[in-house]
Amino acid sequence: MPIPPAALLRKLEATRLDYGPGRAAEKRRLLDALARARLRTPAQVLRLHEHLLFVRAYPDDRAVLARAARMLARFERRADLRRHRAALADSGIAGTAIRYAFFWPTARWLAARWPAQLAIDWDGFEEPERLAAALPQLVTPVEALWLRGADVAPRRALARLRGRRTPDATFLVRRVAALPGDDFTREAYFDALDTPLVLAPARGTPSRTHEHHAVAPVAFCTQAPERGRPDIARELARPPRAVRRAPDAEARRLIDLGRGAMATRGRDLDAFAYGDPRDVRIVDDGDGLGWAVIGVVPERRPALRAVYGVLTLRNGVPIGYLDIHVLFGCADLAYNTFETFRGAEAAFVLARLLAALRHLFGATSFTLAPYQLGRDNDEAIASGAWWFYYKLGFRPRSAAVRRVARAERARLGANPRHRSAAKTLARLAGDYLYYETAGSRAPHWPSLDLLGARVASRLAQDGADREAAVRASVRAAMRLLGVARLRGPDERRAWARWAPIVAVLPGAARWPARERRALARVISAKGGRGEDAYLARFAAHPRLGAALRRLTGA
């Protein structure tokens, strides 16, 4: 009797972490059978799709990889996918729609690349009144009079304003892009509208099905991925195999790969959305594991920290991402493994990633923000994220959090089957976790952020004209640090952001001239091609880091 498709799928899923002699042949047989099968439910189609992604990331051999890649390339043509296309919306499968209230940079990217496919999701619009109030500001004065006087519903108004050839969402994005002001203003304007969008499928639109870095090295699995608990200290001593800068075309493909990986999962990450093709590196860790490390364009860099987005690749398949902020030799992490790839090697990948960050940025300590651990984050609570990091060696400083952790460890000692309740996990996530190598001391990031209050008070002393106050602080900083002129908009922007900090930096006026010149080089590096030089010069300055820590208590 032929095996039903659902049973074939269960058999295939049972081989997920099964490697070794004879297992590749069994997987090939099941893949061939499922390539011809017709699955009955949307959930089964999704399960097959996600398993194919896993097989592509962790293939037994060349033949298994070829079958998974071929099935993914043809997936949108499957009859069962076409049958369940509507039910599989938002799955990220090629051939299905994506619905999300994309933020400004991603909405602008989608409207530029696939203008005919982007529309407003009117069925998901909870507050169209915001859009109705905004539309008169985006059109000519006489059109604005009509919109206000006739009280036209936004859907009907856009249908008339956009014409026949331009979808409503693309029209809206283009009108916001035409507003006066800078891109920060346009971003705030668009995001305040909170407009739900839908990206219809078409050739080349983002999909998890086709996400792949084609030139990535491939390694085959002879055994299951490493699921044990790694020794982070040992891993930090082992650098990645190689690091290279991506040439422009490859860098742009990797930035788009990161953007697409977010868009197809209902997420956004500024470091990808504002990725700088001049600052993209590829880290090769061997055995098919690697990362695309993407810096952000100068105008989007924070004044103090360096920001990078990291896309984790396994045999070229995106399996997760990281958002990092670096300063004081410390990397603040927001680490995520995509759901499809959880339960495989998340701890090992994190340990190797920390080693890569140490190699790239000189990071000797690492922090995790409360949101990453479960504060206002149901996903992190459900996954027990706090204990995942704690078991790897991350520790709290907060006395209150330490008390809760001690009590939970005592309960676990008395009953090995004990599991922390959601309320307890939320209490554990009340403050940062830290991993510090010998001799390092990670900053307390919230204290550093309070620097803004000091800067605000300093600028307020110069009166209500904030722009004039900033210009005056730049002139004063240049005189103090021995700089005659600034070159280019990126360097001028860096000085405009740093000069008010220099004004409140204790004792800077009494530093030796060579140290003041060194601070000038730190500031100018903030507007450079990448932020490597900035971090290196910041770390090498004999007084700057300590002065900032004293100023803020960080």
Coordinates of C-alpha atoms in Angstrom, one line a residue:
M1 CA 0.0 0.0 0.0
P2 CA 1.4 3.5 -0.8
I3 CA 2.3 5.6 2.2
P4 CA -0.1 8.6 2.7
P5 CA 1.7 12.0 2.2
A6 CA 1.1 13.0 5.8
A7 CA 2.9 9.9 7.0
L8 CA 5.8 10.6 4.5
L9 CA 6.1 14.0 6.0
R10 CA 6.2 12.7 9.6
K11 CA 8.9 10.2 8.6
L12 CA 10.9 13.0 7.0
E13 CA 10.6 15.2 10.0
A14 CA 11.8 12.4 12.2
T15 CA 15.1 12.5 10.4
R16 CA 15.7 16.1 11.2
L17 CA 18.7 15.5 13.5
D18 CA 19.5 12.0 12.2
Y19 CA 22.8 11.8 10.4
G20 CA 25.2 8.9 9.7
P21 CA 25.5 5.8 7.5
G22 CA 22.4 5.2 5.4
R23 CA 20.5 8.2 6.6
A24 CA 21.1 10.3 3.4
A25 CA 19.6 7.6 1.2
E26 CA 16.5 7.5 3.4
K27 CA 16.1 11.3 3.2
R28 CA 16.5 11.2 -0.6
R29 CA 13.8 8.6 -0.8
L30 CA 11.4 10.6 1.3
L31 CA 12.2 13.9 -0.5
D32 CA 11.5 12.3 -3.9
A33 CA 8.2 10.9 -2.7
L34 CA 7.1 14.3 -1.2
A35 CA 8.1 16.1 -4.3
R36 CA 5.4 14.2 -6.1
A37 CA 2.9 14.1 -3.2
R38 CA 0.0 16.4 -2.6
L39 CA -0.5 17.5 1.0
R40 CA -3.9 18.0 2.4
T41 CA -3.6 21.0 4.8
P42 CA -1.9 24.3 4.9
A43 CA 0.0 23.3 8.0
Q44 CA 1.5 20.3 6.2
V45 CA 2.6 22.4 3.3
L46 CA 4.3 24.8 5.7
R47 CA 6.0 22.0 7.6
L48 CA 7.4 20.6 4.4
H49 CA 8.7 24.0 3.4
E50 CA 10.4 24.6 6.7
H51 CA 12.0 21.2 6.7
L52 CA 13.4 21.8 3.2
L53 CA 15.0 25.0 4.5
F54 CA 16.5 23.0 7.4
V55 CA 17.8 20.3 5.0
R56 CA 19.4 23.0 2.8
A57 CA 21.1 24.5 5.8
Y58 CA 22.2 21.1 7.2
P59 CA 22.5 18.7 4.2
D60 CA 23.9 15.2 4.5
D61 CA 25.6 15.2 1.1
R62 CA 25.5 16.8 -2.3
A63 CA 22.5 14.7 -3.5
V64 CA 20.3 15.6 -0.5
L65 CA 21.3 19.3 -0.9
A66 CA 20.4 19.2 -4.6
R67 CA 17.0 17.6 -4.0
A68 CA 16.1 20.2 -1.3
A69 CA 17.3 23.1 -3.4
R70 CA 15.3 21.8 -6.4
M71 CA 12.1 21.3 -4.4
L72 CA 12.5 24.9 -3.0
A73 CA 13.1 26.3 -6.4
R74 CA 9.8 24.7 -7.6
F75 CA 7.8 25.1 -4.4
E76 CA 5.5 27.9 -5.5
R77 CA 4.4 25.7 -8.4
R78 CA 3.1 23.0 -6.1
A79 CA -0.6 22.3 -6.5
D80 CA -1.1 22.0 -2.7
L81 CA 0.5 25.4 -2.3
R82 CA -1.7 27.0 -4.9
R83 CA -4.7 25.4 -3.2
H84 CA -3.8 26.8 0.2
R85 CA -2.2 30.1 -0.9
A86 CA -4.6 32.3 1.0
A87 CA -4.2 30.3 4.2
L88 CA -0.4 30.5 3.9
A89 CA -0.3 34.3 3.7
D90 CA 2.5 35.7 5.9
S91 CA 4.3 32.4 5.9
G92 CA 7.1 33.8 3.8
I93 CA 6.7 31.0 1.3
A94 CA 7.3 32.1 -2.3
G95 CA 4.0 32.7 -4.1
T96 CA 2.2 34.0 -1.0
A97 CA 1.4 37.5 0.2
I98 CA 3.2 39.2 3.1
R99 CA 1.2 41.5 5.4
Y100 CA 2.9 43.9 7.8
A101 CA 3.0 47.5 8.9
F102 CA 6.5 47.9 7.4
F103 CA 8.6 50.8 8.8
W104 CA 9.7 53.6 6.5
P105 CA 13.0 52.3 5.2
T106 CA 11.5 48.9 4.3
A107 CA 8.3 50.4 2.9
R108 CA 10.4 52.7 0.7
W109 CA 12.6 49.8 -0.4
L110 CA 9.6 47.6 -1.4
A111 CA 7.9 50.5 -3.2
A112 CA 11.1 51.2 -5.2
R113 CA 11.8 47.5 -6.1
W114 CA 8.3 46.1 -6.5
P115 CA 6.0 49.1 -7.0
A116 CA 3.2 47.2 -8.6
Q117 CA 3.0 44.6 -5.7
L118 CA 2.7 46.9 -2.7
A119 CA -0.8 47.9 -1.5
I120 CA -2.5 49.0 1.7
D121 CA -4.0 46.2 3.7
W122 CA -7.4 47.8 4.2
D123 CA -8.8 44.8 5.9
G124 CA -6.2 45.1 8.6
F125 CA -6.4 48.9 9.0
E126 CA -7.6 49.6 12.6
E127 CA -7.1 53.4 12.6
P128 CA -7.6 54.8 9.0
E129 CA -8.4 58.2 10.6
R130 CA -4.7 58.9 10.9
L131 CA -4.2 58.4 7.2
A132 CA -7.3 60.5 6.5
A133 CA -5.9 63.4 8.5
A134 CA -2.5 63.1 6.8
L135 CA -3.5 62.9 3.2
P136 CA -4.2 66.7 2.8
Q137 CA -0.6 67.4 3.6
L138 CA 0.6 65.1 0.8
V139 CA -1.2 66.7 -2.1
T140 CA -1.7 70.1 -3.8
P141 CA -3.7 72.8 -1.9
V142 CA -6.8 72.5 -4.1
E143 CA -6.9 68.7 -3.6
A144 CA -6.5 69.3 0.1
L145 CA -9.5 71.5 0.2
W146 CA -11.5 68.8 -1.5
L147 CA -10.3 66.1 0.9
R148 CA -11.2 68.3 4.0
G149 CA -14.4 69.7 2.7
A150 CA -15.9 66.5 1.3
D151 CA -14.6 64.4 4.2
V152 CA -13.6 61.7 1.8
A153 CA -12.7 58.2 3.2
P154 CA -9.0 57.5 2.7
R155 CA -9.5 54.4 0.6
R156 CA -11.8 56.3 -1.9
A157 CA -9.5 59.3 -1.8
L158 CA -6.4 57.3 -2.6
A159 CA -8.2 55.5 -5.4
R160 CA -8.8 58.9 -7.1
L161 CA -5.4 60.4 -6.2
R162 CA -3.2 57.5 -7.3
G163 CA -4.6 56.9 -10.8
R164 CA -4.9 53.5 -12.4
R165 CA -1.3 52.5 -12.7
T166 CA 0.1 53.1 -9.2
P167 CA -1.1 51.0 -6.2
D168 CA -2.2 53.0 -3.2
A169 CA 0.7 52.0 -0.9
T170 CA 3.3 52.9 -3.5
F171 CA 1.5 56.3 -4.1
L172 CA 1.6 56.9 -0.3
V173 CA 5.3 56.1 0.0
R174 CA 6.2 58.3 -2.9
R175 CA 4.2 61.2 -1.5
V176 CA 5.9 60.9 1.9
A177 CA 9.3 60.7 0.1
A178 CA 8.4 64.1 -1.6
L179 CA 7.8 65.9 1.7
P180 CA 10.2 68.7 2.6
G181 CA 12.8 68.1 5.3
D182 CA 15.2 65.2 5.8
D183 CA 14.7 61.5 5.9
F184 CA 14.4 61.4 9.7
T185 CA 11.3 63.7 9.4
R186 CA 9.8 61.5 6.7
E187 CA 10.4 58.4 8.7
A188 CA 8.7 59.8 11.8
Y189 CA 5.8 61.0 9.6
F190 CA 5.3 57.7 7.9
D191 CA 5.7 55.5 10.9
A192 CA 3.2 57.5 12.9
L193 CA 0.6 56.6 10.3
D194 CA 1.1 52.9 11.2
T195 CA -0.3 51.8 7.9
P196 CA -0.6 48.0 7.4
L197 CA 0.7 47.0 4.0
V198 CA 0.5 43.9 1.9
L199 CA 3.2 42.7 -0.6
A200 CA 1.7 40.6 -3.3
P201 CA 3.9 37.8 -4.6
A202 CA 5.8 38.2 -7.9
R203 CA 9.1 37.2 -9.4
G204 CA 11.9 38.2 -7.1
T205 CA 9.8 39.5 -4.2
P206 CA 11.3 38.5 -0.8
S207 CA 10.5 34.9 0.3
R208 CA 12.0 32.5 2.8
T209 CA 11.9 29.9 0.0
H210 CA 14.6 31.5 -2.1
E211 CA 16.7 33.2 0.6
H212 CA 20.2 32.0 0.0
H213 CA 23.7 33.5 -0.4
A214 CA 24.8 31.6 -3.4
V215 CA 28.5 32.1 -3.1
A216 CA 28.7 30.9 0.5
P217 CA 30.9 27.8 1.2
V218 CA 29.1 24.5 1.6
A219 CA 29.8 21.8 4.1
F220 CA 28.0 18.5 4.5
C221 CA 26.9 17.1 7.9
T222 CA 28.2 13.6 8.9
Q223 CA 26.7 14.0 12.4
A224 CA 24.0 15.9 14.1
P225 CA 24.6 19.7 14.8
E226 CA 26.3 20.4 18.1
R227 CA 23.5 20.7 20.7
G228 CA 25.6 20.7 23.9
R229 CA 26.5 23.6 26.1
P230 CA 29.7 25.2 24.8
D231 CA 32.5 26.6 26.9
I232 CA 32.4 30.3 25.9
A233 CA 35.8 31.1 27.4
R234 CA 37.4 28.3 25.3
E235 CA 35.5 29.4 22.2
L236 CA 36.5 33.1 22.6
A237 CA 40.2 32.0 22.3
R238 CA 39.5 30.4 18.9
P239 CA 39.1 33.0 16.2
P240 CA 37.0 32.5 13.0
R241 CA 38.7 30.9 10.0
A242 CA 38.7 34.0 7.8
V243 CA 37.2 37.5 7.4
R244 CA 36.9 39.3 4.1
R245 CA 35.2 42.5 3.0
A246 CA 32.4 42.0 0.5
P247 CA 32.8 43.8 -2.8
D248 CA 30.0 46.2 -3.6
A249 CA 27.7 43.9 -5.6
E250 CA 27.9 41.1 -3.1
A251 CA 27.5 43.6 -0.2
R252 CA 24.3 44.9 -1.7
R253 CA 22.9 41.4 -2.2
L254 CA 23.7 40.6 1.5
I255 CA 21.9 43.7 2.7
D256 CA 18.9 42.8 0.6
L257 CA 19.1 39.2 2.0
G258 CA 19.0 40.6 5.5
R259 CA 16.1 42.9 4.6
G260 CA 14.2 40.1 3.0
A261 CA 14.8 37.7 6.0
M262 CA 13.2 40.4 8.2
A263 CA 10.3 41.2 5.9
T264 CA 9.3 37.6 5.4
R265 CA 9.1 37.1 9.2
G266 CA 7.1 40.3 10.0
R267 CA 10.1 42.1 11.5
D268 CA 12.3 45.0 10.8
L269 CA 15.9 45.8 11.7
D270 CA 17.4 49.2 11.2
A271 CA 20.9 47.9 10.8
F272 CA 19.8 46.0 7.7
A273 CA 17.3 48.7 6.5
Y274 CA 20.1 51.3 6.7
G275 CA 22.9 48.9 5.8
D276 CA 26.0 50.5 4.2
P277 CA 27.5 48.5 1.2
R278 CA 30.9 50.0 2.0
D279 CA 31.0 48.3 5.4
V280 CA 30.0 44.6 4.9
R281 CA 32.2 41.8 6.0
I282 CA 31.8 38.1 5.6
V283 CA 33.1 35.9 8.5
D284 CA 33.8 32.3 7.6
D285 CA 33.9 30.1 10.7
G286 CA 34.3 26.8 8.8
D287 CA 31.9 23.9 8.4
G288 CA 29.4 26.0 6.5
L289 CA 28.9 28.5 9.4
G290 CA 29.4 32.2 8.8
W291 CA 28.0 35.7 9.3
A292 CA 27.4 38.7 7.2
V293 CA 28.3 41.7 9.4
I294 CA 26.7 44.8 8.1
G295 CA 27.5 48.4 9.3
V296 CA 25.0 51.3 8.9
V297 CA 25.3 54.4 6.8
P298 CA 27.0 57.3 8.7
E299 CA 23.8 59.4 9.0
R300 CA 22.1 56.6 11.0
R301 CA 25.0 55.9 13.4
P302 CA 24.4 56.8 17.1
A303 CA 26.8 59.3 18.5
L304 CA 28.6 57.0 20.9
R305 CA 28.0 53.3 20.1
A306 CA 28.8 51.5 16.9
V307 CA 25.9 49.5 15.5
Y308 CA 26.0 46.4 13.3
G309 CA 23.5 44.0 12.0
V310 CA 24.6 40.4 11.7
L311 CA 23.0 37.7 9.5
T312 CA 23.8 34.2 10.5
L313 CA 24.3 31.9 7.5
R314 CA 24.6 28.1 7.5
N315 CA 25.6 26.9 4.0
G316 CA 24.3 30.2 2.7
V317 CA 20.9 29.9 4.3
P318 CA 19.9 32.6 6.8
I319 CA 19.2 30.9 10.1
G320 CA 19.1 33.9 12.4
Y321 CA 20.2 37.4 13.0
L322 CA 21.9 39.7 15.6
D323 CA 21.7 43.4 16.4
I324 CA 24.8 44.6 18.2
H325 CA 25.9 47.9 19.8
V326 CA 29.6 48.1 20.6
L327 CA 31.6 50.5 22.9
F328 CA 34.0 50.2 25.8
G329 CA 35.1 46.8 24.4
C330 CA 31.6 45.5 25.1
A331 CA 29.0 44.2 22.7
D332 CA 25.3 44.5 23.6
L333 CA 23.5 41.7 21.9
A334 CA 20.0 41.0 20.5
Y335 CA 20.4 37.4 19.4
N336 CA 17.8 35.5 17.5
T337 CA 17.6 32.1 15.8
F338 CA 14.8 31.7 13.4
E339 CA 12.1 29.3 14.6
T340 CA 12.8 26.8 11.8
F341 CA 16.4 26.3 13.1
R342 CA 15.8 26.2 16.8
G343 CA 16.7 23.1 18.7
A344 CA 19.7 22.5 16.5
E345 CA 22.8 24.4 17.5
A346 CA 21.8 27.8 18.9
A347 CA 24.1 27.7 21.8
F348 CA 27.1 26.7 19.7
V349 CA 26.4 29.4 17.1
L350 CA 26.2 32.0 19.8
A351 CA 29.5 31.0 21.3
R352 CA 31.2 31.1 17.9
L353 CA 29.5 34.5 17.2
L354 CA 31.0 35.9 20.4
A355 CA 34.4 34.7 19.2
A356 CA 33.8 36.5 15.9
L357 CA 32.8 39.7 17.7
R358 CA 35.9 39.6 19.8
H359 CA 38.0 39.1 16.7
L360 CA 36.3 41.9 14.8
F361 CA 35.7 44.6 17.4
G362 CA 38.0 43.6 20.3
A363 CA 34.9 42.8 22.5
T364 CA 35.9 41.3 25.9
S365 CA 32.5 41.6 27.5
F366 CA 28.9 41.0 26.3
T367 CA 25.5 42.2 27.6
L368 CA 21.9 41.3 27.0
A369 CA 19.1 43.8 27.5
P370 CA 15.9 43.0 29.5
Y371 CA 13.7 42.8 26.4
Q372 CA 16.0 40.1 24.9
L373 CA 15.5 38.2 28.1
G374 CA 11.7 38.5 28.4
R375 CA 10.7 42.0 29.5
D376 CA 7.6 42.8 27.4
N377 CA 8.6 39.9 25.1
D378 CA 6.3 36.9 25.2
E379 CA 8.5 34.9 22.8
A380 CA 11.5 35.2 25.1
I381 CA 9.4 34.1 28.1
A382 CA 8.0 31.1 26.2
S383 CA 11.4 30.0 25.2
G384 CA 13.0 30.4 28.6
A385 CA 15.6 32.7 27.1
W386 CA 16.9 33.9 30.5
W387 CA 18.0 30.4 31.5
F388 CA 19.5 29.7 28.1
Y389 CA 21.9 32.6 28.6
Y390 CA 22.4 31.9 32.3
K391 CA 23.5 28.3 31.6
L392 CA 26.1 29.7 29.1
G393 CA 27.7 31.8 31.8
F394 CA 25.9 35.2 31.6
R395 CA 25.2 36.6 35.1
P396 CA 23.0 39.4 36.6
R397 CA 24.3 42.3 38.6
S398 CA 21.0 43.3 40.0
A399 CA 20.6 42.1 43.6
A400 CA 16.9 41.6 43.1
V401 CA 17.4 39.4 40.1
R402 CA 20.1 37.4 41.8
R403 CA 17.7 36.6 44.7
V404 CA 15.1 35.3 42.3
A405 CA 17.7 33.2 40.5
R406 CA 19.0 31.7 43.8
A407 CA 15.5 30.8 44.8
E408 CA 14.8 29.2 41.4
R409 CA 18.0 27.2 41.5
A410 CA 17.1 25.9 45.0
R411 CA 13.7 24.7 43.7
L412 CA 15.4 23.0 40.7
G413 CA 17.8 21.3 43.1
A414 CA 14.9 20.0 45.2
N415 CA 12.9 19.0 42.1
P416 CA 14.8 18.5 38.8
R417 CA 11.5 18.6 36.9
H418 CA 10.8 22.1 38.2
R419 CA 10.3 24.8 35.5
S420 CA 10.2 28.5 36.1
A421 CA 6.7 30.1 35.8
A422 CA 6.2 32.9 33.3
K423 CA 5.9 35.5 36.2
T424 CA 9.2 34.3 37.6
L425 CA 10.9 34.6 34.2
A426 CA 9.5 38.1 33.8
R427 CA 11.1 39.0 37.2
L428 CA 14.4 37.5 36.1
A429 CA 14.3 39.6 33.0
G430 CA 14.1 42.8 35.1
D431 CA 17.7 43.8 34.3
Y432 CA 20.7 43.1 32.1
L433 CA 22.8 39.9 32.0
Y434 CA 26.6 40.2 31.6
Y435 CA 29.4 38.0 30.4
E436 CA 32.8 39.5 31.3
T437 CA 36.2 38.0 30.5
A438 CA 38.9 38.3 33.1
G439 CA 39.8 42.0 33.7
S440 CA 36.9 43.4 31.7
R441 CA 34.0 45.5 33.1
A442 CA 30.9 45.9 30.9
P443 CA 29.1 49.3 31.1
H444 CA 25.6 49.7 32.4
W445 CA 24.0 50.9 29.2
P446 CA 21.0 52.7 30.7
S447 CA 23.4 54.9 32.7
L448 CA 25.3 55.8 29.5
D449 CA 22.0 56.8 27.9
L450 CA 21.5 59.5 30.7
L451 CA 24.3 61.4 29.0
G452 CA 21.5 62.9 26.8
A453 CA 20.1 64.8 29.8
R454 CA 23.5 66.4 30.5
V455 CA 23.8 67.4 26.9
A456 CA 20.3 68.9 26.8
S457 CA 21.1 71.1 29.9
R458 CA 24.3 72.2 28.3
L459 CA 22.7 73.2 25.0
A460 CA 19.9 74.9 26.8
Q461 CA 22.3 77.3 28.3
D462 CA 22.9 78.8 24.9
G463 CA 19.3 79.8 24.4
A464 CA 16.3 78.6 22.4
D465 CA 18.1 78.4 19.0
R466 CA 19.2 74.8 19.2
E467 CA 20.9 74.8 15.8
A468 CA 23.0 77.8 16.7
A469 CA 23.9 76.2 20.0
V470 CA 25.1 73.0 18.2
R471 CA 27.1 75.1 15.7
A472 CA 28.7 77.0 18.6
S473 CA 29.6 73.8 20.4
V474 CA 31.2 72.4 17.2
R475 CA 33.4 75.6 16.8
A476 CA 34.3 75.4 20.5
A477 CA 35.2 71.7 20.2
M478 CA 37.3 72.3 17.1
R479 CA 39.3 75.0 18.9
L480 CA 39.8 72.9 22.0
L481 CA 40.9 69.8 20.0
G482 CA 43.1 71.7 17.5
V483 CA 41.1 71.1 14.3
A484 CA 41.1 73.7 11.6
R485 CA 38.4 72.4 9.2
L486 CA 36.1 69.4 8.6
R487 CA 35.9 67.5 5.4
G488 CA 32.6 66.3 3.9
P489 CA 29.1 65.9 5.3
D490 CA 29.8 62.6 7.2
E491 CA 32.6 64.2 9.2
R492 CA 30.6 67.3 9.9
R493 CA 27.7 65.3 11.1
A494 CA 29.9 63.3 13.4
W495 CA 31.3 66.5 15.0
A496 CA 27.8 68.0 15.3
R497 CA 26.8 64.9 17.4
W498 CA 30.0 64.7 19.4
A499 CA 30.7 68.4 20.1
P500 CA 28.0 68.8 22.8
I501 CA 29.5 65.7 24.5
V502 CA 32.9 67.2 24.5
A503 CA 31.4 70.3 26.2
V504 CA 30.3 68.2 29.2
L505 CA 33.3 65.9 29.3
P506 CA 35.0 66.5 32.6
G507 CA 38.6 67.7 32.5
A508 CA 38.9 67.5 28.7
A509 CA 40.2 71.1 28.5
R510 CA 43.1 70.1 30.8
W511 CA 44.1 67.0 28.8
P512 CA 47.6 67.1 27.1
A513 CA 47.5 68.4 23.5
R514 CA 48.3 65.0 22.1
E515 CA 45.3 63.5 23.9
R516 CA 43.0 66.3 22.7
R517 CA 44.2 65.6 19.1
A518 CA 43.5 61.9 19.6
L519 CA 40.0 62.7 20.7
A520 CA 39.6 64.7 17.5
R521 CA 40.6 61.6 15.5
V522 CA 38.0 59.5 17.4
I523 CA 35.3 62.0 16.5
S524 CA 36.3 62.2 12.8
A525 CA 36.4 58.4 12.6
K526 CA 32.7 58.2 13.5
G527 CA 32.0 59.6 10.0
G528 CA 34.4 57.2 8.3
R529 CA 33.7 54.4 5.8
G530 CA 33.1 51.9 8.7
E531 CA 33.2 52.1 12.5
D532 CA 36.3 49.9 13.0
A533 CA 38.6 52.8 13.2
Y534 CA 36.3 54.7 15.5
L535 CA 36.2 51.7 18.0
A536 CA 39.9 51.2 17.8
R537 CA 40.7 54.9 18.4
F538 CA 38.2 55.1 21.2
A539 CA 39.7 52.0 22.9
A540 CA 43.2 53.3 22.5
H541 CA 42.5 56.8 24.0
P542 CA 44.1 56.9 27.4
R543 CA 41.3 59.0 29.1
L544 CA 38.2 59.1 27.0
G545 CA 36.5 55.8 28.1
A546 CA 37.2 56.4 31.8
A547 CA 36.0 60.0 31.5
L548 CA 32.7 58.9 30.0
R549 CA 32.2 56.2 32.6
R550 CA 32.7 58.7 35.4
L551 CA 30.4 61.2 33.7
T552 CA 27.5 58.8 33.3
G553 CA 28.1 56.1 35.9
A554 CA 28.2 53.6 33.1

